[in-house]
mmCIF file of C-alpha atoms (C1' of nucleotides) in Angstrom:
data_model
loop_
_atom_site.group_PDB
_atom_site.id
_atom_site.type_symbol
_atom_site.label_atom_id
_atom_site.label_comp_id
_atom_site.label_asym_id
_atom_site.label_seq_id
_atom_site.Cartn_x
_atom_site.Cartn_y
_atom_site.Cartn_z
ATOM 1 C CA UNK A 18 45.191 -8.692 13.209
ATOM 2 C CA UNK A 19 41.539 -9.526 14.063
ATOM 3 C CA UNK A 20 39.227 -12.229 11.954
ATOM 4 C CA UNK A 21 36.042 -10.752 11.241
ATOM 5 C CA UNK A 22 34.576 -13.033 14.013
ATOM 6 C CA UNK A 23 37.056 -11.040 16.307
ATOM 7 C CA UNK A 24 35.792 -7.778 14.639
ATOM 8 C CA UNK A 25 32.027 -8.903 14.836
ATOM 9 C CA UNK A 26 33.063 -9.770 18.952
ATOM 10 C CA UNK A 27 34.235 -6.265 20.079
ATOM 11 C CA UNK A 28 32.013 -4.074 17.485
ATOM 12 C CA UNK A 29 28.735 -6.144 18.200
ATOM 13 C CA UNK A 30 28.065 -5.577 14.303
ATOM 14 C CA UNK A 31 27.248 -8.895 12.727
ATOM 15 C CA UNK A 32 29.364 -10.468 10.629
ATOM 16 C CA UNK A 33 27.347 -10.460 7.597
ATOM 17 C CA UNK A 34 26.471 -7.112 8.036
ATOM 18 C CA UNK A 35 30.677 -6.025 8.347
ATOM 19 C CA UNK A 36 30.927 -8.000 4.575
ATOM 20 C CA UNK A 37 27.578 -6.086 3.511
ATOM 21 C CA UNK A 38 29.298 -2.707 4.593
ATOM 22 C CA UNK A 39 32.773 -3.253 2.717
ATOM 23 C CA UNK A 40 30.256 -4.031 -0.158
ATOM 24 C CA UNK A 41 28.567 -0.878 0.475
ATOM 25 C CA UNK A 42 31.840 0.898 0.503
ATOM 26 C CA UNK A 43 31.549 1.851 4.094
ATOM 27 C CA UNK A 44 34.716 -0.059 5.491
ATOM 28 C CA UNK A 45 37.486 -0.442 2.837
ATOM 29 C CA UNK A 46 38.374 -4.423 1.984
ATOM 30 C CA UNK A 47 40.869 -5.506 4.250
ATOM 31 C CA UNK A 48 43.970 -7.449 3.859
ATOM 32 C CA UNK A 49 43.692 -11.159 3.677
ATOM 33 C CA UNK A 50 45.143 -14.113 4.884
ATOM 34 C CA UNK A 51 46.720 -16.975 3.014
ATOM 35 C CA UNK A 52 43.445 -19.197 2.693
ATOM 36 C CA UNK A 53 41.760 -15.780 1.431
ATOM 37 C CA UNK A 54 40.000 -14.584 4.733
ATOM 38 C CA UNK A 55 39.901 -10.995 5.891
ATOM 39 C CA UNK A 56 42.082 -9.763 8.411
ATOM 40 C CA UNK A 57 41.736 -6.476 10.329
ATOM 41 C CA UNK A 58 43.915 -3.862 11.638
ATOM 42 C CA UNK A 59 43.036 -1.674 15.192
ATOM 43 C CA UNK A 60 42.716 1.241 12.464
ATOM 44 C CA UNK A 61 39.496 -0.727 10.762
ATOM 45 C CA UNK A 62 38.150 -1.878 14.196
ATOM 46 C CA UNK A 63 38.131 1.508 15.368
ATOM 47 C CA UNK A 64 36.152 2.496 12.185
ATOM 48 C CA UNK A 65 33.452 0.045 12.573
ATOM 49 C CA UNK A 66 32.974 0.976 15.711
ATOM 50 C CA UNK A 67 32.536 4.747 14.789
ATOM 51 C CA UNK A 68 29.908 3.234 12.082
ATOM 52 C CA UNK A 69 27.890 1.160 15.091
ATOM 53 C CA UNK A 70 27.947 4.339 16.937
ATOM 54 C CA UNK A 71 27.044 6.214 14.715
ATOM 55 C CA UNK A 72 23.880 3.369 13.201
ATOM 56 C CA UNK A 73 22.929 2.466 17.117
ATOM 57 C CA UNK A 74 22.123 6.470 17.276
ATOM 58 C CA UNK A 75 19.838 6.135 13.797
ATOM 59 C CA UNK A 76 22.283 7.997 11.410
ATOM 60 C CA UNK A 77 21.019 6.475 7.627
ATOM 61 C CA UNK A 78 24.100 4.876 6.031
ATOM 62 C CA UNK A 79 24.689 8.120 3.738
ATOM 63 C CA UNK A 80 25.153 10.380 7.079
ATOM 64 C CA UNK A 81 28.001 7.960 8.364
ATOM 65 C CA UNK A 82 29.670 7.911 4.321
ATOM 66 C CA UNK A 83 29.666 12.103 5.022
ATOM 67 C CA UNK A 84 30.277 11.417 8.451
ATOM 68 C CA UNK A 85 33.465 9.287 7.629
ATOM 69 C CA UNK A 86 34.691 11.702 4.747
ATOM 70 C CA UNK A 87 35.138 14.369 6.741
ATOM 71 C CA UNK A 88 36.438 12.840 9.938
ATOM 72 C CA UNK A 89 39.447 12.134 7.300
ATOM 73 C CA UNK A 90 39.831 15.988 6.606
ATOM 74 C CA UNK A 91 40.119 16.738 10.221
ATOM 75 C CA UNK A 92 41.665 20.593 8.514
ATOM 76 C CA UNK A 93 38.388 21.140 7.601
ATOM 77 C CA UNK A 94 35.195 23.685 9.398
ATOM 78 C CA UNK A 95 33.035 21.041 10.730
ATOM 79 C CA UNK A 96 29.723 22.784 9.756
ATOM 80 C CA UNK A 97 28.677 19.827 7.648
ATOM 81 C CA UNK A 98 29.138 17.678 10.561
ATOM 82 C CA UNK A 99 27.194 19.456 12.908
ATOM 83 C CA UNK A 100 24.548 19.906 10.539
ATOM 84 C CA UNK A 101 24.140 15.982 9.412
ATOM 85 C CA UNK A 102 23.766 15.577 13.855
ATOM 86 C CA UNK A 103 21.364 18.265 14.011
ATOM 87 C CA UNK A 104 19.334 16.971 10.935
ATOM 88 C CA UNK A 105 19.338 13.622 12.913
ATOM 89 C CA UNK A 106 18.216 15.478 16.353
ATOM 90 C CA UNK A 107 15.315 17.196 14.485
ATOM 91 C CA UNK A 108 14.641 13.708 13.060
ATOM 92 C CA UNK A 109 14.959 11.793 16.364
ATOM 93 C CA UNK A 110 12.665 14.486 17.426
ATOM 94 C CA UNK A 111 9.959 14.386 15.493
ATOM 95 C CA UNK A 112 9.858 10.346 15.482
ATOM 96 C CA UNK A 113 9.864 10.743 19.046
ATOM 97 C CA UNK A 114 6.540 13.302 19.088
ATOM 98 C CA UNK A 115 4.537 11.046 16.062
ATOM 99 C CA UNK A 116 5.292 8.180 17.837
ATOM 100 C CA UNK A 117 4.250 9.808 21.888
ATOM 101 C CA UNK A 118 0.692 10.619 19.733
ATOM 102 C CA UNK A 119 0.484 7.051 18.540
ATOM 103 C CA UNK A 120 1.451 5.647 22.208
ATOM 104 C CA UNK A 121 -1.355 7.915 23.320
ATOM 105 C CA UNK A 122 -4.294 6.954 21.114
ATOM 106 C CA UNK A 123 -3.055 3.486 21.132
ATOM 107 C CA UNK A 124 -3.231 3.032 25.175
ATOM 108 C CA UNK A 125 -7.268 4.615 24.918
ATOM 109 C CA UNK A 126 -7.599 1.992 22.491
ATOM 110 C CA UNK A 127 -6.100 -0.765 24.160
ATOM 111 C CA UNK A 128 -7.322 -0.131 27.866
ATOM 112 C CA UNK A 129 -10.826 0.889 26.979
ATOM 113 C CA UNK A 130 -12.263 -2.231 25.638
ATOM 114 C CA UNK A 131 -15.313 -3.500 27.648
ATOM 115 C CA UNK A 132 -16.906 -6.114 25.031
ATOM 116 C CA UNK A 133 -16.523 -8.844 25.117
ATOM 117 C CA UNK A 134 -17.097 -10.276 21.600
ATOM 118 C CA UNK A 135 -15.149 -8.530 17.940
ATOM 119 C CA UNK A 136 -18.844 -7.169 17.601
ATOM 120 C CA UNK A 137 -18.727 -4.656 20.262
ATOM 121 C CA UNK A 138 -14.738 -4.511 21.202
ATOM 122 C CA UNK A 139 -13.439 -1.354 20.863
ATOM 123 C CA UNK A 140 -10.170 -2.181 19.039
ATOM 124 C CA UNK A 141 -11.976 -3.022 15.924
ATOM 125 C CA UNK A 142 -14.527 -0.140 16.204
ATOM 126 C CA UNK A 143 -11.787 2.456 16.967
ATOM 127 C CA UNK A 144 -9.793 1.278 13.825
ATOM 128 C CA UNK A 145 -13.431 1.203 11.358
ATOM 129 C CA UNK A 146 -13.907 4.395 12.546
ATOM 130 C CA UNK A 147 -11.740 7.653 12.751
ATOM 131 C CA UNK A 148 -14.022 10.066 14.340
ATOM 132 C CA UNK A 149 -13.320 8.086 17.886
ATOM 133 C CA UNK A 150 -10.101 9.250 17.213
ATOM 134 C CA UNK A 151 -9.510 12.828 19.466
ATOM 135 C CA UNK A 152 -6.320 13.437 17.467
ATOM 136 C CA UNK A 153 -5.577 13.372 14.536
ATOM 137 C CA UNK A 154 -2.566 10.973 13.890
ATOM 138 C CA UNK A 155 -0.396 10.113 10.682
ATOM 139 C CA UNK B 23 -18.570 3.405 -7.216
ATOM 140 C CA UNK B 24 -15.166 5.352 -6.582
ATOM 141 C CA UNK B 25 -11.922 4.848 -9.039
ATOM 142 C CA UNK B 26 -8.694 4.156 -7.659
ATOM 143 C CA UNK B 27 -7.593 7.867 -7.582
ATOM 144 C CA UNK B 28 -11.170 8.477 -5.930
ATOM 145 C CA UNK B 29 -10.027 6.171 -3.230
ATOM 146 C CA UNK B 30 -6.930 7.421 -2.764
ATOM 147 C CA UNK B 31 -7.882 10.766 -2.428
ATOM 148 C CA UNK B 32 -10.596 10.002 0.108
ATOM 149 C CA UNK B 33 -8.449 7.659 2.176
ATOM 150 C CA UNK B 34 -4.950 9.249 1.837
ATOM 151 C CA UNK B 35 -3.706 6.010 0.657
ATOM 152 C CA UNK B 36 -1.448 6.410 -2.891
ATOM 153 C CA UNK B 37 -2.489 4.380 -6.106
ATOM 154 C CA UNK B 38 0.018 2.328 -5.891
ATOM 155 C CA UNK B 39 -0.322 1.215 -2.166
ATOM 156 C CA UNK B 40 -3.818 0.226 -2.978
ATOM 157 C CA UNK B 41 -2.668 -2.266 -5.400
ATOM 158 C CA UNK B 42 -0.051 -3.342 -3.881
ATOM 159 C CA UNK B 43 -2.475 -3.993 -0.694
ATOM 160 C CA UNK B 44 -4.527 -5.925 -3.453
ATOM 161 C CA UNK B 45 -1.388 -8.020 -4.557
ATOM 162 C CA UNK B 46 -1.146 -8.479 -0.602
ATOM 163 C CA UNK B 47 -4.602 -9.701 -0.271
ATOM 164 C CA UNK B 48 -5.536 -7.141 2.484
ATOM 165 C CA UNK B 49 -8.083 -5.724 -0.023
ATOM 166 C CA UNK B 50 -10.268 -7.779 -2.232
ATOM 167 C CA UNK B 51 -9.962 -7.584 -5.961
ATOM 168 C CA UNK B 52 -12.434 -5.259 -6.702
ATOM 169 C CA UNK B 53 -15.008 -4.959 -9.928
ATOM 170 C CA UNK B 54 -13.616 -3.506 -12.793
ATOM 171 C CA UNK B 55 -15.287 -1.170 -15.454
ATOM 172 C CA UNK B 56 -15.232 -2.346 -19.071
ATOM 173 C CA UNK B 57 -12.735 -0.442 -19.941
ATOM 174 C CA UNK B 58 -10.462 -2.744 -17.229
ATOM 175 C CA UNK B 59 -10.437 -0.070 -14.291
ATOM 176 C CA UNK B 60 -10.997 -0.995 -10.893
ATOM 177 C CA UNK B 61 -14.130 0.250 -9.413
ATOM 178 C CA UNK B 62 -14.671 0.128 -5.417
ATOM 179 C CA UNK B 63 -17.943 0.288 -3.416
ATOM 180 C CA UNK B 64 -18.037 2.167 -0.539
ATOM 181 C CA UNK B 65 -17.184 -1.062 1.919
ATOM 182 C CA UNK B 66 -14.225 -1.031 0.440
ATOM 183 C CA UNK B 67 -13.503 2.599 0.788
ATOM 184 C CA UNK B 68 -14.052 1.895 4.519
ATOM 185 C CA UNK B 69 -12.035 -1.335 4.164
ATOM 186 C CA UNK B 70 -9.018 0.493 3.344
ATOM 187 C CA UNK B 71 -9.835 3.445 5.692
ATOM 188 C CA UNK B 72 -9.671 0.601 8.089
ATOM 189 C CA UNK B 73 -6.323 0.019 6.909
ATOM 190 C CA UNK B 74 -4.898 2.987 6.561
ATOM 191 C CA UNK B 75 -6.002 3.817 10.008
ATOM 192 C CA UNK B 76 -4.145 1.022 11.342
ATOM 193 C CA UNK B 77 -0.875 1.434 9.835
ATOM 194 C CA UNK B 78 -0.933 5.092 10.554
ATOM 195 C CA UNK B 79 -1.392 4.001 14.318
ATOM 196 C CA UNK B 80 1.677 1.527 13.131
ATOM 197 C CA UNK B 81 0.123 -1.813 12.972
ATOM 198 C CA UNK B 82 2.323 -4.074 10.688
ATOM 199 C CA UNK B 83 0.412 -5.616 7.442
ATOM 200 C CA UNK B 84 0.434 -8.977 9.202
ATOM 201 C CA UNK B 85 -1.209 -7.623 12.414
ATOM 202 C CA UNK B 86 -4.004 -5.644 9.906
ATOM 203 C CA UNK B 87 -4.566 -8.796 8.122
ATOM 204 C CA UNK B 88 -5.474 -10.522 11.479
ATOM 205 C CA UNK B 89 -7.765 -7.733 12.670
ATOM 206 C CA UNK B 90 -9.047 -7.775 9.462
ATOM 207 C CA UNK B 91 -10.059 -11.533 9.816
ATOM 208 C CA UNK B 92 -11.422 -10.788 13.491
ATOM 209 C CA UNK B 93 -13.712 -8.098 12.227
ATOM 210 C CA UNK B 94 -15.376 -10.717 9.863
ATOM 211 C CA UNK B 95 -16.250 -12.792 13.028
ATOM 212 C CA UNK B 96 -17.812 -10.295 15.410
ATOM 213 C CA UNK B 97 -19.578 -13.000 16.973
ATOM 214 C CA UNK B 98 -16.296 -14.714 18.421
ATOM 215 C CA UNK B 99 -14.559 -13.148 21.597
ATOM 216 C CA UNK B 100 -12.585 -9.655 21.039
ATOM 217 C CA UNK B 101 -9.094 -11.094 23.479
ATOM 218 C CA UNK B 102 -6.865 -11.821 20.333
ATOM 219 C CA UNK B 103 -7.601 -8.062 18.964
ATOM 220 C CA UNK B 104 -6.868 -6.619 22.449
ATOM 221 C CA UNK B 105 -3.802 -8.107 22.189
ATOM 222 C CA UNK B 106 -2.664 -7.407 19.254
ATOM 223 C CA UNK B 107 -3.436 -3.588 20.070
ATOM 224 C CA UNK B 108 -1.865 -4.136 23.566
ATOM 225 C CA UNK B 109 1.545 -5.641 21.822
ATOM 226 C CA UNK B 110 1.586 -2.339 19.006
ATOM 227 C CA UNK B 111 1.346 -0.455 22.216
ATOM 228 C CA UNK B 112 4.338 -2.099 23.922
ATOM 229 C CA UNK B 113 5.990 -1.920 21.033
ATOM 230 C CA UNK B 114 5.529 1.525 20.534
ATOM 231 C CA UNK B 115 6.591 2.329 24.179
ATOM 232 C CA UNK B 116 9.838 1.033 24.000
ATOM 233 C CA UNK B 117 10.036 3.025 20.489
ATOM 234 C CA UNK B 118 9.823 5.927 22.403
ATOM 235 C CA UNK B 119 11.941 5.000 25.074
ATOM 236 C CA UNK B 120 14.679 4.260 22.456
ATOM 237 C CA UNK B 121 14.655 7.130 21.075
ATOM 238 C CA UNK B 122 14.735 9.131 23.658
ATOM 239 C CA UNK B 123 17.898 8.329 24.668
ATOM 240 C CA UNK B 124 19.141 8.914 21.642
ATOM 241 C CA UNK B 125 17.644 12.080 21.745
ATOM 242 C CA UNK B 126 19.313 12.779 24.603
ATOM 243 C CA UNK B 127 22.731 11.687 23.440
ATOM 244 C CA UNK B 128 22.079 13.637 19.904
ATOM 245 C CA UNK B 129 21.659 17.017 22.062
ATOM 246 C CA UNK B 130 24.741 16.490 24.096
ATOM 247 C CA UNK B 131 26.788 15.773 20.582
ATOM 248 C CA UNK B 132 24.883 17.965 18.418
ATOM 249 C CA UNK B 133 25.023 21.216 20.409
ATOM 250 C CA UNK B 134 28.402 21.395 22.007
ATOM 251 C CA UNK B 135 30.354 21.694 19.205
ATOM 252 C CA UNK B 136 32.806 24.421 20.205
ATOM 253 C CA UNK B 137 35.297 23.220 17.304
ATOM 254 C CA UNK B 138 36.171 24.997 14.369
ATOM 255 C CA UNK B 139 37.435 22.303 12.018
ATOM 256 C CA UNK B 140 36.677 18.870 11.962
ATOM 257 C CA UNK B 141 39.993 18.252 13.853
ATOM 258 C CA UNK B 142 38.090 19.272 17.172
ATOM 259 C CA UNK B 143 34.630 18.927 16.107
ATOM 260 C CA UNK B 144 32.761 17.082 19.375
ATOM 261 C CA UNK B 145 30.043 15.298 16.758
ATOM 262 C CA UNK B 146 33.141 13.387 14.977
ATOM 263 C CA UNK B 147 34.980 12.706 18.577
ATOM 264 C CA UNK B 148 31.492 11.212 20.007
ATOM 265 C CA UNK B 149 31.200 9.395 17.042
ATOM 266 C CA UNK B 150 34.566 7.604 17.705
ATOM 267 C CA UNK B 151 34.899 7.412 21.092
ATOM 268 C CA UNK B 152 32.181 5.795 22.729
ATOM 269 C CA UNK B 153 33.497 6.145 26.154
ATOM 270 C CA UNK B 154 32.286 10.658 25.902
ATOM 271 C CA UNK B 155 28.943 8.442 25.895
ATOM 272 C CA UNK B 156 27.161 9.229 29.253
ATOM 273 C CA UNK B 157 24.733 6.480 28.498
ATOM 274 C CA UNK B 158 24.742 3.014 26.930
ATOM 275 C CA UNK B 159 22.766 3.710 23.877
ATOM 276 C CA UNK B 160 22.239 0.306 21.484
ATOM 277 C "C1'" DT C 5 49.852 -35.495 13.148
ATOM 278 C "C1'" DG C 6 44.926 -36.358 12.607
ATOM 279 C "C1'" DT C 7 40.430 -34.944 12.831
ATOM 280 C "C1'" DA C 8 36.361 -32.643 14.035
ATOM 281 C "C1'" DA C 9 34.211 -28.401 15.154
ATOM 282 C "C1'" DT C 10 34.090 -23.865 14.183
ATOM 283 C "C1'" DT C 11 34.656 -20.142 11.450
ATOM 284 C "C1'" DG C 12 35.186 -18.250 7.103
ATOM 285 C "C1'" DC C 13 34.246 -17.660 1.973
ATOM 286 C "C1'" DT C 14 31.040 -16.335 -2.193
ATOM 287 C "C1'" DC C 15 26.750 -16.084 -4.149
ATOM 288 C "C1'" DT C 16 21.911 -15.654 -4.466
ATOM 289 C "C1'" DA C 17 17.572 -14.604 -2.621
ATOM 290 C "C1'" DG C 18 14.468 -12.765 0.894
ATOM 291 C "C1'" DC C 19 12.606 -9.364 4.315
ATOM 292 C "C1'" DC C 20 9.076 -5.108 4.844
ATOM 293 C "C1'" DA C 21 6.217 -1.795 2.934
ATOM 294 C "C1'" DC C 22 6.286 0.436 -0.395
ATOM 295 C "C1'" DT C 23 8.029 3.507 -4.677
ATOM 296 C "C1'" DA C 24 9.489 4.497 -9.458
ATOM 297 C "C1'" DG C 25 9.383 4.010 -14.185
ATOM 298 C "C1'" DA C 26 8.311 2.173 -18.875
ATOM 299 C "C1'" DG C 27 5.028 1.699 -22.172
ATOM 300 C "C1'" DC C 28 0.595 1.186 -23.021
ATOM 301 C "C1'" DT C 29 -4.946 2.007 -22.697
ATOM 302 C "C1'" DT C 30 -9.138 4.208 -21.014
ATOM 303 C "C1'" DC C 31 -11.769 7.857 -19.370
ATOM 304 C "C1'" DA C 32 -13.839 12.511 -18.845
ATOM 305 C "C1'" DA C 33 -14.039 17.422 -19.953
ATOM 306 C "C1'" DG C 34 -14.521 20.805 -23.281
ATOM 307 C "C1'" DC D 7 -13.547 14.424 -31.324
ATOM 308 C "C1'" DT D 8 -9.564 15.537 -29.326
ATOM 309 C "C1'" DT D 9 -6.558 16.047 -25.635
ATOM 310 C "C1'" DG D 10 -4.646 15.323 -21.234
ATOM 311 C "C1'" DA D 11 -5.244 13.161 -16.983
ATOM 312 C "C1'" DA D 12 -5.766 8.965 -14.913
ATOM 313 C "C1'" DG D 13 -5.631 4.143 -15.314
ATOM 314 C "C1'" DC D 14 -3.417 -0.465 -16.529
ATOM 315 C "C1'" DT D 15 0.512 -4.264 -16.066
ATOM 316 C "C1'" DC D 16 5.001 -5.401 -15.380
ATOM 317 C "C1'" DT D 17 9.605 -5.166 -13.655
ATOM 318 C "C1'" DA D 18 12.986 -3.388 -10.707
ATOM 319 C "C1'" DG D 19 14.661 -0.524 -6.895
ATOM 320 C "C1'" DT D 20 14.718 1.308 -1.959
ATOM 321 C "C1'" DG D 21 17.286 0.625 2.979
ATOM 322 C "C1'" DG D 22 19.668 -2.088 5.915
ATOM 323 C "C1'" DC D 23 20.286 -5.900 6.589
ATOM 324 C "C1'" DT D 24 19.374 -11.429 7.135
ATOM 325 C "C1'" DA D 25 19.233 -16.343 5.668
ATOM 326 C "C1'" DG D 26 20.781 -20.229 3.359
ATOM 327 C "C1'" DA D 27 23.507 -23.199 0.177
ATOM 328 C "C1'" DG D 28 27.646 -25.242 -0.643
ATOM 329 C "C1'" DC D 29 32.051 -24.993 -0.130
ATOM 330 C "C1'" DA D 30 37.268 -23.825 2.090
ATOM 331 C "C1'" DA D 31 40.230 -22.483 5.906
ATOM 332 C "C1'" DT D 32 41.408 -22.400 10.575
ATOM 333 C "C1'" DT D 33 41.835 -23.921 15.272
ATOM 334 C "C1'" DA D 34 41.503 -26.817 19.428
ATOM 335 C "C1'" DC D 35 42.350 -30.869 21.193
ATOM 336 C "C1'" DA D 36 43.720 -35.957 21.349
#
DNA sequence: TGTAATTGCTCTAGCCACTAGAGCTTCAAG
DNA sequence: CTTGAAGCTCTAGTGGCTAGAGCAATTACA
């Protein structure tokens, strides 16, 4: 039986955050010791570490919840499943292009700026005004 | 003078984010009509362009609010905007770099999913076994 | 066995940047 | 002069935690 200390230890989730997802009815409330504190089975760890798996790869908290549910009807077609990962890819994706636009304008902001006071330094003028933008961002 | 919905429509910022920014103190409290209504000039149209402009690139409030300040002073040197800028750009780097591992792990478990039922689906195995992982993720 | 440090407990509130909704008032077009 | 859109204030909710208060239990060591 692991504390949640142990848990938080070999799962690298917090322990707040392992109370905060038994709230959230992510992990199920665990057994308890004498003096009232939780104590976890392999079964649970394993769980939590499917959940900080599946959060370090930027599943939302509903995807894991499906995610989970089906994972415990393993008779199931897993076309849900590989839909909720390919949602995420297309997501991942498009953060990923936004964000490669952003890191673009950004670094002709950032390198270009000759002045030397606010007045003439191109971070501020580049913010007032859009049309020194070449893309068009957000 | 422009109304609140004027604004929005011309900066792409909803009504309620313009108040809110108000509440926040990025945007003065502007005049209001007799009838109550808040009616903007058109420096604060550009204020909030200014502002929506920023966050779009990804600047946090916090960071606005300091450029913000900065462009009041154009008289003072420009090195505390560059860096600000320069930081959003690191930041957003490492963003990108982020995801795209996990946009490389997401193709690997999203599209070789050979199962038929979630028994032997590869996105549910991946999710609980962290050693199919080719690469530490999180 | 004593005790001190660490870990655990519950509960409430805060973070960021909005967003939604209730219930009301004002404005602008026809 | 009416009607419907747009505005107002206020409170509360979102996601995914995180922080802190004020206790209780456990554990390591003397």
């Amino acid at each position: 039986m692991f504390s949640i200390g142990d848990l938080s230890r070999r799962t690298g989730v917090k322990v707040p955050t392992i109370r905060y997802y038994e709230q959230m009815g992510l992990v199920a409330a665990p057994e308890r010791s004498e003096g009232n504190q939780r104590r976890y089975s392999r079964q649970e760890l394993e769980r939590l570490a499917f959940i900080r798996h599946a959060r370090d790869l930027g599943f939302a908290v509903e995807d894991i919840r499906s995610l989970i549910d089906l994972s415990g009807h393993p008779e199931q077609p897993c076309g849900h499943a590989d839909r909720i990962a390919e949602e995420q890819l297309i997501s991942v994706r498009d953060k990923v292009a936004q964000l490669k636009r952003l890191e673009a304008e950004l670094e002709r902001i950032a390198t270009c700026c000759n002045g030397e006071t606010v007045g003439d330094c191109y971070v501020i003028r580049a913010l007032s005004d859009h049309a020194l933008c070449t893309d068009e961002h957000g």
